[in-house]
Amino acid sequence: MSSLLFATPKELTGWLAKLAAGHRVLAPRQEGPAVVFRPQTAEQLAAADAEALLKRSTSSPKQAMLPQSETLVQFTSVKDAEDPSKLTTTLTVPEAAEPTVLFGCRPCDARGFVVLDRPYLEGPLKDPYYGARREATVIVTQACPKAFSTCFCNWVGSNPADSEGSDILFTVVDGGYALEAVTEKGAALLEGAGFAPADDKRQAVEEAHTAAAQGLAPSPDLAGAPAKIARRFTDEAFWTKETVKCLSCGACTYLCPTCQCFTITDEGSQLNGRRLRSWDSCMTPLFTLETSGHNSRAAKSARMRNRVSHKFSFYPERYSGYFSCVGCGRCVVSCPVSLDIRHMVTAAIEGIEAEAKPAATEAAPQPEAEAGKDKNAKGKPKKR
Amino acid sequence: MSVLKGKELRIVGFLCNWCSYGGADTAGTARATQPTDLRIIRVPCSGRVNPLFVLKALMNGADGVLVSGCHPRDCHYSAGNFYARRRLELLKEFLPVIGIDPRRFEYTWVSASEGPRWKSVVTNFTARVHELGPAPKWEDVPARYDMPEDLVNPIRPLGCGAHPSLPELKEAIKAALADGLEGVLGWKQGFDAIHAEPVFMTTPEEVDSLIWGPFNVQNLAVQLPLYKGRKIGVVVKGCDSKGVVELMAEELISRDDVKIFGMGCNGTVNVSRILAKLPEGARIDGCTCKGSKITVLSGGESYEMTMNEVAQDKCRICTKPNAVLSDVFCGTPTTEPEEPEDGRSPALRFLDSLSLEERMGFWKGQMERCIACHACRGACPMCVCRDHCVSDSRNPEWVTQEDTVQQKLFFQLIHAQHLAGRCTGCYECERACPMDIPVFALKQQFGRTIKKIFSYGAGLDPKGTPPLLTYKVDEPTIKEHDLA
Amino acid sequence: MKIGVFVCHCGSNIAATVDCAAVAKAALEYPDVVYAQDTMYTCSEPGQQSIVDAVKEHGLDGVVVASCSPRMHEPTFRRTVERAGLNRYMFEMANIREHVSWIGRDKEANTNKAAELVRLAVEKLRRNAPLYAKQFDVTKRVLVIGGGIAGIQAALDAAEGGIEVVMVERESTIGGKMAKLDKTFPTIDCSSCVLAPKMVDVAQNPNITLYAHSEVESISGFVGNFTVKIRKRATFVDWTKCTGCGTCTEKCPTKNVPDAFNENISFCRAINIPFPQAIPKKATINPDYCRKIKEGKCGVCAKVCPTGAIVYDMVDEIVEEKVGAIIAATGYDLADWKVIKEYGGGAYPDVITSLQYERMMSASGPTAGHIHRPSDGMEPKNIVFIQCVCSRDPALGRPYCSGFCCMYTAKQAIMTKDHLPDTEAFVFYMDIRAPGKMYDEFTRRAQEDYGVQYIRGRVSAIQPTIRPDGKVGYIVRGADTLLGKQVEVDADMVVLAVGVEASKGASHLAETLRISYDHFGFFVESHVKLRPVETNTAGVYLAGVCQGPKDIPASVAQGSAAAAKVMALFAKPKLENDPQISVVDIKRCVDCGKCIKVCPYQAIEEVELRGGIKKAHVIETVCQGCGVCTATCPQGAIQLSHFTDNQILAEVNALCLS
């Protein structure tokens, strides 16, 4: 366990301002009624009220690693002077990620990156764009002082002081902040910050963490949820009923720290253009629209089933039982019709047996996968 | 391609093939010397000119755009320019709200024989654009994020207490269900006491969960087209009923299929305003409403606030608290107030106080945070394209996937333009926006012009026709813009 | 795609102020352009051949010509690319003559502009698709609306050409205004002697179906396939039985019916045949006056009718006819001159219109050709003719010249002298407009041979006076602008040469026909000079004064021309549409119906596909390609071929983005 450091609000903003010299510093900023992560300059940070940098963001910090839209490659073509039908095309890949400090995440946000890491970095094919940004970014997380009524990180194996995915975790204490490096990257960033050691604050920190955790409503038993939800797959009536009010707007997926789907398009002209990767949403019918016009998820119920199942069934089955929902509650807060994923998950698992009965095997397509992974389904928090 | 630096500005012209393009030819045949800036795009008819083409050109940095067609009554296609006149007049009035000088856009009529007239149109318009100079670029305008939170005083008393006729309404719905209605759309309590959620009531038990009060924010009209052809009911506030009526006027739902249940509305809340009165992250343990006072219980504390403090902006200026059309209306109708003197949304009021360039900066600052989720579209009862929104399409490709301010704002312009004359002012776009971007101001900019020019309000007459889908041969309220 | 660009010098027309070689060179930098050259005259035979050769040599699949206006040579070059084996729509033009070289003096700016216009054409062409015309059957029948001389001529010519004609006439007889004339200029020959045989031909031609006392109720369909609903107004006489014997008219006790055929200067009976040569010569009951119909009493005509043709309870009947083309020949009405208070506004009985005077002079008219003034039957000694009443008068909102009044006034003055040699005729005129064959000679004859006194000037007032003999006289005051003084003429009678206006209901008919009409209700031809008979609605043609004031020879000529146009249209076994029309992408269409609402041609319908799914559908042969629907459809589901959203957006972006 590394040691605690203490910073006063002024020291904290001073440190961030100093970091801005060599880093892109992303921190929450109030814009109208919304709070968003923005690159902030040294001057802005030096002048900032530390409190203002601690607000919970309306949208997730996902775009620090996975921008809403990014250029994968740029192409320019030059015509052959002799034969104008011949083109010489040059491809340019955008510059590598710049060193970044992502300040002011909440534990759920930071854990979101761990969820994204698995599809983007695990396995034989790593995503170089995501990887480079992830590599270049130091994540400084604030332990939640308080749970919102839409928070449910405890459902998915986490808590308001979870350090998973963070490089530095800090906690609000009397007169300032207690910071602790979680990773070497975090420790390196804190080096030379000039913060005073503050191991005497340990108890205050623990108390703050406990208090925040107590503010959360108790979690239902989600053991076996992945298998149960998989077995709910064919229950069309259930999904139809649950999504009657859904507007298919997709706000939930764009706000989600772990929704990871993208689409690729080419923009520009034949002689000068770019290939873009931008966020996509499984809540829109276009997501599964095939060229033929056929759509395997034409109904919004099928699309909602995919979102819920991906978070609580498909992903855990693929990745050792981890849920891909981090319980931040943004999809609940911002849904125009107050759709609540917590309700859908509990309703989906209600009255469903985790183990497939022999007769029903055909209906549930992946009973084999379930057996080995159920024990991980609790998504237990990684304790250091 | 570029204009000649220092000599020309970028001016785009859309000319109808039959009159104005011919007029330009006639001017050429007469060797009528003109400035060289204008680039002409030939279209069959001024009615082919989607106002979004003009917006596209201006958003992409054109310094001026000119549309010219046949004189009214002379249209080769008999009515194309009548439609164009309405659309383009509205567009011209719209431009200032996004910070574009309306003098950069003009539309006029030139016949094939009017060579001299064409020459003076080009000469005068080019001179005007040169006088204005190069259009400000979105990249150069400083973004601004400020918007004063100034609450409009309600024009009628707002309240939140229990509605005495709710039991009567529930009985009526139960009776209708027993009578064969498939279901009725209404509200029940959502995940906490200050959130409501839509419910499609099919059983008496579900009807018992129906609530009526300040939290019934959602406009359920948005759901109706999904039930097209089925016999259902819907519970409406006054504002919602306008959506229902407009859907009927456009024959998107049938009057015979929908049973409308209404009660007098005393206003609804902006949940963000309630949350702002509580400490960050406060969990809602309960809520009581009495008279015009809302008391929220949280963490053992109770927080009091009045409707005047937390009501939605639309409720403050609402003149239609009762359903404009209903089959069952329970209780006494709420007294309808006179039209407010100033019905502008706070954002529009703020925009009106800014200079053109500041308005560009305003939208730049707002649209930067747009995550392009298009919840505004999903919540809009008049967005009937649903799964076929033009902004998701590559053919036509009006917007790209780039997350620039211009692209994201352009989607809002599409939405506003498509709603011109159809928007009932329900505010749902703005309420649904998770990033709290004041997008309704764009629709209201069209709305107030439509009221001014056509004395038309959407959603009031089930037999009405949105003004952009019709025309008058003589338009006494549209002044001709003579450039000649 | 491989595009070739051809930049035309047009001799020095373009090359003098545009560096054509530089434009061609710039074009080579544009996307998909693989070949570019500048040529002296691209439209010349060698110029066109160079396009054909280049297409073959370089495997081009699209061609841009930068030259004059597409309104000039687009059809020419479309044929050229077709000759080269390409679809004719894989072609675009950049107008660098009328829109560049002829209007700008700065060669640098012109060259840059020309290059940009080529870029626009290239960007559009890259998104063009081959289009193919649809063929469809034609109903080889023509509807002629109006049975005046123009309509009669058109009908007879078409019938002669073997085409079935449906003629609809609003009055109970054909003949129109010409039937009311006594004589015609410049020959002073008898009007009905010329007209009546033609009317008889109409009645007897087996190819002509005549609906008199009828009106066009509605028209649907499109060129080659119109469906016309005709309202046969009730005549209360069974025309299949009526022999036109006239007994009913003689015996009818209601004698106070203003005689419309005689311009209301006399009365007729409630059951009437307008004039002896009427076609069809059938009686019609005027229900506003008939006692039997109004009060249920009388029934004399039914009693005397030898064939039992009277049907008092007859109602209107709607009949339907299918035709492939329509000729509008609805003629004119006289303007309402009574708005001119200076001329008495209709209060002076002896101030009459030229057409009333015409009836008065007609041997078959109410006075049997004797000129008696209406107030007291006196034979007038001084007659004043006033020209340009309600014509060339911007103050009255009638700036146009009615064209033929100068001539008929001269004719009437001459005939006055023929009828009453001792009577003085004065003509107040603004200018004499006599541009026809033998016309000017005719007006000179009036002045020189007949001694008609022409006074150049307008009449400011007509003042009634009581003469010493107790008779009414009219002081006509005016200016003689040639002498530069005021003049007064003491007249017994004043004849007003009232200008013409489109016939009543013309604008309504234009809307039914979906053709344009001008501020005065005259129908608008397709091109003032080059397409004076066609309208902008395919298959609808114009003849006679409905298109604008003209005299009998011009009306007859236009009637024949319209018939010739119809025969040319029907000469083809099938018709082809212009394929630049709207197309619905049914995958995008949500059936919101907005396109159907705004289409000026009712060319879009709702169709039901499999499973009850409804979508919009464009009737290919009705769509005229205006694109109003495309600009309306919120989903972008209905696209106008050749002018799609993406094509126009590409042009906008080419200009504004790069």
Short mmCIF file of N, CA and C in Angstrom, two decimals, chain C residues 144-261:
data_model
loop_
_atom_site.label_atom_id
_atom_site.label_comp_id
_atom_site.label_asym_id
_atom_site.label_seq_id
_atom_site.Cartn_x
_atom_site.Cartn_y
_atom_site.Cartn_z
N VAL C 144 -61.53 19.60 -77.24
CA VAL C 144 -61.45 21.02 -77.57
C VAL C 144 -62.42 21.75 -76.66
N ILE C 145 -61.87 22.67 -75.85
CA ILE C 145 -62.72 23.41 -74.92
C ILE C 145 -63.01 24.76 -75.54
N GLY C 146 -64.24 24.96 -75.93
CA GLY C 146 -64.63 26.23 -76.54
C GLY C 146 -64.95 26.05 -78.01
N GLY C 147 -66.13 26.52 -78.40
CA GLY C 147 -66.57 26.33 -79.79
C GLY C 147 -66.64 27.62 -80.56
N GLY C 148 -65.71 28.52 -80.28
CA GLY C 148 -65.61 29.71 -81.11
C GLY C 148 -64.82 29.36 -82.36
N ILE C 149 -64.45 30.39 -83.11
CA ILE C 149 -63.81 30.11 -84.39
C ILE C 149 -62.49 29.36 -84.21
N ALA C 150 -61.72 29.69 -83.12
CA ALA C 150 -60.45 29.00 -82.91
C ALA C 150 -60.69 27.52 -82.63
N GLY C 151 -61.64 27.25 -81.74
CA GLY C 151 -61.94 25.87 -81.40
C GLY C 151 -62.50 25.11 -82.58
N ILE C 152 -63.38 25.78 -83.34
CA ILE C 152 -63.98 25.13 -84.50
C ILE C 152 -62.89 24.73 -85.50
N GLN C 153 -61.99 25.67 -85.75
CA GLN C 153 -60.91 25.38 -86.70
C GLN C 153 -60.07 24.21 -86.22
N ALA C 154 -59.70 24.25 -84.93
CA ALA C 154 -58.88 23.17 -84.39
C ALA C 154 -59.61 21.84 -84.51
N ALA C 155 -60.89 21.85 -84.17
CA ALA C 155 -61.67 20.61 -84.20
C ALA C 155 -61.77 20.07 -85.62
N LEU C 156 -62.07 20.95 -86.56
CA LEU C 156 -62.23 20.49 -87.94
C LEU C 156 -60.92 19.95 -88.49
N ASP C 157 -59.82 20.65 -88.22
CA ASP C 157 -58.52 20.19 -88.72
C ASP C 157 -58.16 18.85 -88.12
N ALA C 158 -58.36 18.72 -86.81
CA ALA C 158 -58.02 17.45 -86.17
C ALA C 158 -58.90 16.33 -86.70
N ALA C 159 -60.19 16.63 -86.84
CA ALA C 159 -61.11 15.61 -87.35
C ALA C 159 -60.73 15.22 -88.77
N GLU C 160 -60.34 16.21 -89.52
CA GLU C 160 -59.88 15.96 -90.88
C GLU C 160 -58.68 15.01 -90.88
N GLY C 161 -57.85 15.19 -89.87
CA GLY C 161 -56.66 14.34 -89.74
C GLY C 161 -56.98 12.97 -89.16
N GLY C 162 -58.25 12.69 -88.98
CA GLY C 162 -58.64 11.35 -88.54
C GLY C 162 -58.69 11.19 -87.04
N ILE C 163 -58.64 12.29 -86.33
CA ILE C 163 -58.63 12.19 -84.87
C ILE C 163 -60.03 12.47 -84.34
N GLU C 164 -60.43 11.66 -83.38
CA GLU C 164 -61.74 11.90 -82.75
C GLU C 164 -61.65 13.14 -81.88
N VAL C 165 -62.66 13.98 -81.98
CA VAL C 165 -62.67 15.24 -81.25
C VAL C 165 -63.87 15.27 -80.31
N VAL C 166 -63.61 15.71 -79.09
CA VAL C 166 -64.70 15.99 -78.16
C VAL C 166 -64.72 17.50 -77.96
N MET C 167 -65.82 18.14 -78.36
CA MET C 167 -65.86 19.58 -78.19
C MET C 167 -66.84 19.94 -77.08
N VAL C 168 -66.40 20.80 -76.19
CA VAL C 168 -67.27 21.25 -75.10
C VAL C 168 -67.50 22.75 -75.25
N GLU C 169 -68.76 23.14 -75.31
CA GLU C 169 -69.11 24.56 -75.46
C GLU C 169 -70.02 24.95 -74.30
N ARG C 170 -69.72 26.07 -73.68
CA ARG C 170 -70.50 26.49 -72.52
C ARG C 170 -71.90 26.97 -72.91
N GLU C 171 -71.99 27.68 -74.06
CA GLU C 171 -73.29 28.19 -74.50
C GLU C 171 -74.09 27.07 -75.19
N SER C 172 -75.32 27.39 -75.54
CA SER C 172 -76.13 26.33 -76.15
C SER C 172 -75.87 26.21 -77.65
N THR C 173 -75.01 27.08 -78.15
CA THR C 173 -74.61 26.92 -79.55
C THR C 173 -73.13 27.23 -79.67
N ILE C 174 -72.50 26.63 -80.69
CA ILE C 174 -71.13 27.02 -80.96
C ILE C 174 -71.15 28.28 -81.82
N GLY C 175 -70.01 28.78 -82.14
CA GLY C 175 -69.94 29.99 -82.97
C GLY C 175 -69.20 31.11 -82.29
N GLY C 176 -69.33 31.14 -80.96
CA GLY C 176 -68.57 32.11 -80.19
C GLY C 176 -68.90 33.54 -80.56
N LYS C 177 -67.92 34.39 -80.36
CA LYS C 177 -68.12 35.81 -80.61
C LYS C 177 -68.31 36.08 -82.10
N MET C 178 -67.66 35.28 -82.94
CA MET C 178 -67.73 35.56 -84.38
C MET C 178 -69.16 35.45 -84.89
N ALA C 179 -69.94 34.59 -84.25
CA ALA C 179 -71.33 34.42 -84.69
C ALA C 179 -72.15 35.69 -84.46
N LYS C 180 -71.66 36.52 -83.57
CA LYS C 180 -72.41 37.74 -83.27
C LYS C 180 -72.05 38.87 -84.23
N LEU C 181 -70.97 38.69 -84.96
CA LEU C 181 -70.52 39.77 -85.82
C LEU C 181 -71.33 39.83 -87.10
N ASP C 182 -71.52 41.08 -87.54
CA ASP C 182 -72.24 41.27 -88.80
C ASP C 182 -71.27 41.07 -89.97
N LYS C 183 -70.22 41.85 -89.97
CA LYS C 183 -69.23 41.76 -91.04
C LYS C 183 -67.86 41.61 -90.40
N THR C 184 -66.88 41.26 -91.22
CA THR C 184 -65.51 41.17 -90.71
C THR C 184 -64.59 42.05 -91.54
N PHE C 185 -63.54 42.52 -90.86
CA PHE C 185 -62.54 43.34 -91.57
C PHE C 185 -61.49 42.44 -92.17
N PRO C 186 -60.70 42.85 -93.09
CA PRO C 186 -60.76 44.13 -93.81
C PRO C 186 -61.55 44.00 -95.12
N THR C 187 -62.34 42.91 -95.19
CA THR C 187 -63.03 42.66 -96.46
C THR C 187 -64.49 43.06 -96.43
N ILE C 188 -65.00 43.34 -95.21
CA ILE C 188 -66.42 43.62 -95.01
C ILE C 188 -67.26 42.49 -95.58
N ASP C 189 -66.79 41.29 -95.41
CA ASP C 189 -67.64 40.19 -95.86
C ASP C 189 -68.48 39.71 -94.70
N CYS C 190 -69.54 39.04 -95.01
CA CYS C 190 -70.52 38.62 -94.01
C CYS C 190 -69.93 37.56 -93.10
N SER C 191 -69.96 37.85 -91.80
CA SER C 191 -69.35 36.96 -90.82
C SER C 191 -69.99 35.58 -90.83
N SER C 192 -71.31 35.57 -90.79
CA SER C 192 -71.95 34.25 -90.67
C SER C 192 -71.85 33.46 -91.97
N CYS C 193 -71.68 34.18 -93.11
CA CYS C 193 -71.50 33.43 -94.35
C CYS C 193 -70.20 32.63 -94.32
N VAL C 194 -69.20 33.16 -93.56
CA VAL C 194 -67.92 32.46 -93.45
C VAL C 194 -68.01 31.38 -92.39
N LEU C 195 -68.68 31.74 -91.30
CA LEU C 195 -68.66 30.88 -90.12
C LEU C 195 -69.67 29.73 -90.20
N ALA C 196 -70.88 30.05 -90.65
CA ALA C 196 -71.95 29.05 -90.56
C ALA C 196 -71.61 27.72 -91.22
N PRO C 197 -70.99 27.73 -92.41
CA PRO C 197 -70.67 26.43 -92.99
C PRO C 197 -69.72 25.61 -92.13
N LYS C 198 -68.81 26.30 -91.46
CA LYS C 198 -67.87 25.58 -90.59
C LYS C 198 -68.61 24.99 -89.39
N MET C 199 -69.59 25.75 -88.90
CA MET C 199 -70.37 25.24 -87.78
C MET C 199 -71.14 23.98 -88.20
N VAL C 200 -71.66 24.04 -89.40
CA VAL C 200 -72.39 22.87 -89.91
C VAL C 200 -71.45 21.68 -90.05
N ASP C 201 -70.21 21.98 -90.52
CA ASP C 201 -69.23 20.90 -90.64
C ASP C 201 -68.98 20.23 -89.29
N VAL C 202 -68.92 21.05 -88.25
CA VAL C 202 -68.71 20.48 -86.92
C VAL C 202 -69.85 19.52 -86.59
N ALA C 203 -71.07 19.98 -86.86
CA ALA C 203 -72.23 19.15 -86.53
C ALA C 203 -72.23 17.86 -87.32
N GLN C 204 -71.75 17.93 -88.55
CA GLN C 204 -71.90 16.77 -89.43
C GLN C 204 -70.69 15.85 -89.45
N ASN C 205 -69.54 16.35 -88.93
CA ASN C 205 -68.34 15.51 -89.01
C ASN C 205 -68.48 14.32 -88.07
N PRO C 206 -68.37 13.11 -88.58
CA PRO C 206 -68.56 11.94 -87.72
C PRO C 206 -67.48 11.81 -86.65
N ASN C 207 -66.36 12.49 -86.83
CA ASN C 207 -65.29 12.40 -85.84
C ASN C 207 -65.48 13.36 -84.67
N ILE C 208 -66.49 14.23 -84.76
CA ILE C 208 -66.65 15.23 -83.70
C ILE C 208 -67.88 14.94 -82.85
N THR C 209 -67.64 14.87 -81.53
CA THR C 209 -68.74 14.77 -80.58
C THR C 209 -68.88 16.13 -79.91
N LEU C 210 -70.06 16.71 -80.02
CA LEU C 210 -70.24 18.06 -79.49
C LEU C 210 -71.08 18.03 -78.22
N TYR C 211 -70.53 18.63 -77.17
CA TYR C 211 -71.31 18.84 -75.96
C TYR C 211 -71.55 20.34 -75.82
N ALA C 212 -72.74 20.81 -76.26
CA ALA C 212 -73.05 22.22 -76.05
C ALA C 212 -73.75 22.37 -74.71
N HIS C 213 -73.85 23.62 -74.23
CA HIS C 213 -74.47 23.88 -72.94
C HIS C 213 -73.81 23.02 -71.86
N SER C 214 -72.47 22.87 -71.99
CA SER C 214 -71.73 21.96 -71.10
C SER C 214 -70.43 22.63 -70.65
N GLU C 215 -69.89 22.12 -69.56
CA GLU C 215 -68.62 22.66 -69.08
C GLU C 215 -67.73 21.55 -68.59
N VAL C 216 -66.42 21.83 -68.61
CA VAL C 216 -65.46 20.85 -68.10
C VAL C 216 -65.50 20.89 -66.57
N GLU C 217 -65.77 19.76 -65.99
CA GLU C 217 -65.92 19.69 -64.54
C GLU C 217 -64.56 19.40 -63.89
N SER C 218 -63.87 18.40 -64.42
CA SER C 218 -62.56 18.08 -63.84
C SER C 218 -61.74 17.33 -64.87
N ILE C 219 -60.44 17.38 -64.66
CA ILE C 219 -59.53 16.68 -65.56
C ILE C 219 -58.51 15.95 -64.70
N SER C 220 -58.32 14.69 -65.00
CA SER C 220 -57.25 13.97 -64.31
C SER C 220 -56.42 13.28 -65.37
N GLY C 221 -55.32 12.71 -64.94
CA GLY C 221 -54.47 12.03 -65.90
C GLY C 221 -53.40 12.93 -66.44
N PHE C 222 -52.87 12.60 -67.58
CA PHE C 222 -51.67 13.26 -68.07
C PHE C 222 -51.64 13.08 -69.57
N VAL C 223 -50.64 13.68 -70.19
CA VAL C 223 -50.55 13.65 -71.64
C VAL C 223 -50.75 12.23 -72.17
N GLY C 224 -51.58 12.11 -73.17
CA GLY C 224 -51.86 10.79 -73.74
C GLY C 224 -53.00 10.07 -73.06
N ASN C 225 -53.25 10.42 -71.82
CA ASN C 225 -54.27 9.69 -71.06
C ASN C 225 -55.01 10.58 -70.07
N PHE C 226 -55.74 11.54 -70.59
CA PHE C 226 -56.55 12.36 -69.70
C PHE C 226 -57.94 11.75 -69.54
N THR C 227 -58.50 11.91 -68.36
CA THR C 227 -59.90 11.57 -68.18
C THR C 227 -60.63 12.89 -67.87
N VAL C 228 -61.64 13.18 -68.67
CA VAL C 228 -62.31 14.46 -68.54
C VAL C 228 -63.74 14.21 -68.08
N LYS C 229 -64.13 14.92 -67.04
CA LYS C 229 -65.53 14.87 -66.64
C LYS C 229 -66.21 16.12 -67.17
N ILE C 230 -67.32 15.92 -67.87
CA ILE C 230 -68.02 17.04 -68.50
C ILE C 230 -69.40 17.16 -67.88
N ARG C 231 -69.70 18.37 -67.45
CA ARG C 231 -71.03 18.60 -66.89
C ARG C 231 -71.95 19.08 -68.00
N LYS C 232 -72.92 18.25 -68.36
CA LYS C 232 -73.94 18.67 -69.33
C LYS C 232 -75.02 19.37 -68.53
N ARG C 233 -75.05 20.69 -68.65
CA ARG C 233 -76.04 21.43 -67.87
C ARG C 233 -77.44 21.15 -68.43
N ALA C 234 -78.37 21.14 -67.52
CA ALA C 234 -79.74 20.78 -67.93
C ALA C 234 -80.29 21.83 -68.92
N THR C 235 -80.85 21.36 -70.03
CA THR C 235 -81.47 22.27 -71.02
C THR C 235 -82.99 22.23 -70.89
N PHE C 236 -83.50 21.23 -70.19
CA PHE C 236 -84.95 21.01 -69.99
C PHE C 236 -85.64 20.65 -71.30
N VAL C 237 -84.84 20.38 -72.32
CA VAL C 237 -85.39 19.93 -73.60
C VAL C 237 -84.58 18.70 -74.00
N ASP C 238 -85.27 17.66 -74.32
CA ASP C 238 -84.58 16.46 -74.77
C ASP C 238 -84.09 16.68 -76.20
N TRP C 239 -82.76 16.94 -76.30
CA TRP C 239 -82.23 17.32 -77.60
C TRP C 239 -82.26 16.20 -78.63
N THR C 240 -82.43 14.98 -78.14
CA THR C 240 -82.53 13.89 -79.12
C THR C 240 -83.88 13.97 -79.85
N LYS C 241 -84.84 14.63 -79.19
CA LYS C 241 -86.16 14.74 -79.81
C LYS C 241 -86.37 16.09 -80.49
N CYS C 242 -85.76 17.15 -79.93
CA CYS C 242 -85.97 18.51 -80.45
C CYS C 242 -85.52 18.60 -81.90
N THR C 243 -86.38 19.16 -82.73
CA THR C 243 -86.04 19.32 -84.14
C THR C 243 -85.66 20.76 -84.47
N GLY C 244 -85.73 21.63 -83.45
CA GLY C 244 -85.43 23.05 -83.69
C GLY C 244 -86.49 23.75 -84.51
N CYS C 245 -87.75 23.26 -84.45
CA CYS C 245 -88.79 23.86 -85.28
C CYS C 245 -89.17 25.25 -84.81
N GLY C 246 -88.96 25.54 -83.50
CA GLY C 246 -89.19 26.89 -83.01
C GLY C 246 -90.61 27.17 -82.55
N THR C 247 -91.50 26.21 -82.61
CA THR C 247 -92.88 26.42 -82.18
C THR C 247 -92.94 26.85 -80.72
N CYS C 248 -92.16 26.20 -79.90
CA CYS C 248 -92.17 26.50 -78.48
C CYS C 248 -91.80 27.96 -78.24
N THR C 249 -90.78 28.41 -78.95
CA THR C 249 -90.31 29.77 -78.78
C THR C 249 -91.41 30.77 -79.15
N GLU C 250 -92.09 30.44 -80.24
CA GLU C 250 -93.18 31.33 -80.67
C GLU C 250 -94.27 31.43 -79.61
N LYS C 251 -94.59 30.28 -79.00
CA LYS C 251 -95.75 30.25 -78.10
C LYS C 251 -95.43 30.61 -76.66
N CYS C 252 -94.17 30.60 -76.32
CA CYS C 252 -93.78 30.85 -74.92
C CYS C 252 -94.30 32.22 -74.48
N PRO C 253 -95.05 32.27 -73.36
CA PRO C 253 -95.63 33.54 -72.93
C PRO C 253 -94.64 34.46 -72.21
N THR C 254 -93.47 33.96 -71.83
CA THR C 254 -92.51 34.81 -71.11
C THR C 254 -91.62 35.50 -72.12
N LYS C 255 -91.82 36.81 -72.20
CA LYS C 255 -91.13 37.52 -73.28
C LYS C 255 -90.09 38.52 -72.78
N ASN C 256 -89.82 38.50 -71.48
CA ASN C 256 -88.95 39.53 -70.92
C ASN C 256 -87.56 39.02 -70.57
N VAL C 257 -87.09 38.02 -71.31
CA VAL C 257 -85.78 37.45 -70.99
C VAL C 257 -84.71 38.20 -71.78
N PRO C 258 -83.74 38.82 -71.07
CA PRO C 258 -82.68 39.52 -71.80
C PRO C 258 -81.98 38.55 -72.74
N ASP C 259 -81.79 38.97 -73.99
CA ASP C 259 -81.24 38.07 -75.01
C ASP C 259 -79.72 38.17 -75.00
N ALA C 260 -79.09 37.19 -74.40
CA ALA C 260 -77.63 37.23 -74.25
C ALA C 260 -76.95 37.25 -75.61
N PHE C 261 -77.52 36.50 -76.55
CA PHE C 261 -76.86 36.46 -77.86
C PHE C 261 -76.84 37.86 -78.48
#
